[in-house]
Amino acid sequence: MISGREVIWHTRLLAGDAQKTKFSDYEIYEAINTAVDMLCEGLRKYFSPELLRRCELTLSNGSCDLPEGFLYLSELSSNGRIEGDRLICGSRDESVVMVYGKHPGKIEKDEDNLDLAEGFSSPIASCAAYLLKGEVNAAAEKTTNAAYEKTADKRGPVPDPRMWTA
């Protein structure tokens, strides 16, 4: 779990705004949230287990709402499909086990936390600082590299997905 207070302070430090004079709290929060979204894209791209969560869902008439923070489906214990914000399965099923990618959350105040390993705190703060400075390409490179490195740490060498495309 990453402390919101910690990542906000680290972002301000890296952006050269330790005195809180250059950027408003809102700008800092938005940059951090954008950095988290960019990191999530990278983690998904490299098939990282970092965002995966498992839950059992109880169905009513063969359907149910998706879990909060749902990003993508990884596994489902029954046949089913997603329509909007609902999971639709066969009417015979009473419950299903779902493995899905979950968004780690947003920072909207100092007390908020991100549901990610502490090792992602520094890359998120660095990316957010780049975004505040207007360096979007550097921010994208930072999150892509962090996603790749953190995935490789957990699964061994991960091939670059670009080699799979024609």
Coordinates of C-alpha atoms in Angstrom, one line a residue:
M1 CA 0.0 0.0 0.0
I2 CA 1.4 3.4 -1.0
S3 CA 0.6 6.3 1.3
G4 CA -0.9 9.3 -0.5
R5 CA 1.0 11.7 1.8
E6 CA 4.3 10.0 0.8
V7 CA 3.8 10.1 -2.9
I8 CA 2.5 13.6 -2.8
W9 CA 5.5 14.8 -0.9
H10 CA 7.9 12.9 -3.2
T11 CA 6.2 14.3 -6.3
R12 CA 6.5 17.9 -5.0
L13 CA 10.2 17.3 -4.2
L14 CA 11.0 15.9 -7.7
A15 CA 9.0 18.7 -9.4
G16 CA 11.0 21.4 -7.5
D17 CA 7.9 22.5 -5.5
A18 CA 8.8 21.5 -1.9
Q19 CA 7.5 25.0 -0.8
K20 CA 4.1 24.4 -2.4
T21 CA 4.3 27.5 -4.5
K22 CA 4.4 26.3 -8.1
F23 CA 1.6 23.7 -8.2
S24 CA -1.8 23.5 -6.5
D25 CA -2.8 20.4 -4.6
Y26 CA -5.3 19.7 -7.4
E27 CA -2.5 19.7 -10.0
I28 CA -0.4 17.4 -7.9
Y29 CA -3.3 14.9 -7.4
E30 CA -4.2 15.0 -11.1
A31 CA -0.6 14.3 -12.1
I32 CA -0.3 11.4 -9.6
N33 CA -3.6 9.9 -10.8
T34 CA -2.5 10.2 -14.5
A35 CA 0.8 8.6 -13.6
V36 CA -1.1 5.7 -11.9
D37 CA -3.3 5.3 -15.0
M38 CA -0.2 5.2 -17.2
L39 CA 1.5 2.6 -14.9
C40 CA -1.7 0.5 -15.0
E41 CA -1.5 0.5 -18.8
G42 CA 2.1 -0.7 -18.7
L43 CA 1.4 -3.4 -16.1
R44 CA -1.4 -4.7 -18.3
K45 CA 0.8 -4.6 -21.4
Y46 CA 3.4 -6.8 -19.7
F47 CA 0.9 -9.2 -18.1
S48 CA 1.9 -8.2 -14.6
P49 CA 0.2 -10.0 -11.7
E50 CA 0.5 -6.8 -9.6
L51 CA -3.1 -5.6 -10.5
L52 CA -4.8 -9.0 -10.3
R53 CA -7.4 -9.7 -7.7
R54 CA -9.6 -12.8 -7.1
C55 CA -13.2 -12.6 -5.9
E56 CA -16.4 -14.7 -5.8
L57 CA -19.4 -12.9 -7.2
T58 CA -23.0 -13.9 -6.4
L59 CA -25.2 -13.8 -9.4
S60 CA -28.8 -12.7 -9.5
N61 CA -30.7 -13.9 -12.5
G62 CA -27.4 -14.8 -14.2
S63 CA -25.8 -11.4 -13.8
C64 CA -24.1 -9.1 -11.3
D65 CA -22.3 -5.8 -11.1
L66 CA -18.6 -5.8 -11.8
P67 CA -16.3 -5.3 -8.7
E68 CA -15.2 -1.7 -7.9
G69 CA -12.1 -0.7 -9.7
F70 CA -12.6 -3.3 -12.5
L71 CA -10.1 -2.7 -15.4
Y72 CA -10.0 -6.0 -17.3
L73 CA -11.0 -9.7 -17.0
S74 CA -8.2 -12.3 -16.6
E75 CA -10.1 -15.5 -15.7
L76 CA -13.7 -16.5 -15.1
S77 CA -14.8 -19.9 -13.6
S78 CA -17.9 -20.0 -16.0
N79 CA -18.8 -18.9 -19.4
G80 CA -19.8 -15.2 -19.4
R81 CA -19.4 -11.9 -21.0
I82 CA -19.2 -8.3 -19.9
E83 CA -21.9 -5.8 -20.9
G84 CA -21.3 -2.3 -19.7
D85 CA -20.7 -2.5 -15.9
R86 CA -22.3 -5.9 -15.5
L87 CA -21.1 -9.5 -15.8
I88 CA -23.6 -11.7 -17.6
C89 CA -23.4 -15.5 -17.1
G90 CA -25.7 -18.5 -17.6
S91 CA -28.9 -18.4 -15.6
R92 CA -28.0 -21.7 -13.9
D93 CA -24.9 -20.2 -12.2
E94 CA -25.4 -19.0 -8.7
S95 CA -21.9 -17.6 -8.3
V96 CA -18.6 -17.3 -10.2
V97 CA -15.0 -16.8 -9.3
M98 CA -13.4 -14.0 -11.2
V99 CA -9.7 -13.0 -11.5
Y100 CA -9.6 -9.4 -12.8
G101 CA -7.3 -6.4 -13.0
K102 CA -8.2 -3.8 -10.4
H103 CA -7.4 -0.1 -10.5
P104 CA -5.2 0.8 -7.5
G105 CA -7.3 3.9 -6.7
K106 CA -7.0 7.6 -6.9
I107 CA -5.4 10.3 -4.8
E108 CA -8.0 13.0 -3.9
K109 CA -6.6 14.0 -0.5
D110 CA -3.5 13.4 1.6
E111 CA -5.1 10.5 3.5
D112 CA -5.9 8.4 0.4
N113 CA -3.7 5.4 -0.4
L114 CA -2.9 3.5 -3.6
D115 CA -3.3 -0.3 -3.6
L116 CA 0.1 -1.0 -5.1
A117 CA 3.4 -2.3 -3.7
E118 CA 5.7 0.3 -2.1
G119 CA 8.2 -0.3 -4.9
F120 CA 6.0 1.7 -7.3
S121 CA 6.0 4.9 -5.2
S122 CA 9.1 6.3 -6.7
P123 CA 8.3 5.7 -10.3
I124 CA 4.8 7.1 -9.8
A125 CA 6.2 10.3 -8.2
S126 CA 8.8 10.6 -11.0
C127 CA 6.2 10.2 -13.7
A128 CA 3.9 12.8 -12.0
A129 CA 6.8 15.3 -11.7
Y130 CA 7.6 14.8 -15.4
L131 CA 3.9 15.4 -16.2
L132 CA 3.9 18.6 -14.1
K133 CA 6.9 19.9 -16.0
G134 CA 5.2 19.1 -19.3
E135 CA 7.5 16.2 -20.2
V136 CA 4.9 13.7 -21.3
N137 CA 7.3 11.4 -23.3
A138 CA 9.7 11.1 -20.3
A139 CA 6.7 10.3 -18.1
A140 CA 5.5 7.6 -20.5
E141 CA 9.0 6.1 -20.7
K142 CA 9.3 6.1 -16.9
T143 CA 6.1 4.2 -16.3
T144 CA 6.7 1.8 -19.2
N145 CA 10.2 1.0 -17.8
A146 CA 8.8 0.6 -14.2
A147 CA 6.1 -1.8 -15.4
Y148 CA 8.6 -3.8 -17.4
E149 CA 11.1 -4.0 -14.6
K150 CA 8.6 -4.8 -11.8
T151 CA 7.0 -7.5 -14.0
A152 CA 10.4 -9.0 -14.8
D153 CA 11.2 -9.1 -11.1
K154 CA 8.1 -11.3 -10.4
R155 CA 8.0 -13.5 -13.4
G156 CA 11.5 -13.8 -14.8
P157 CA 12.4 -12.4 -18.2
V158 CA 9.4 -11.0 -20.1
P159 CA 9.6 -10.6 -23.8
D160 CA 8.7 -7.3 -25.3
P161 CA 5.1 -7.5 -26.6
R162 CA 6.1 -5.7 -29.8
M163 CA 7.7 -8.9 -31.1
W164 CA 4.3 -10.5 -31.2
T165 CA 2.9 -8.1 -33.7
A166 CA 3.4 -8.2 -37.4

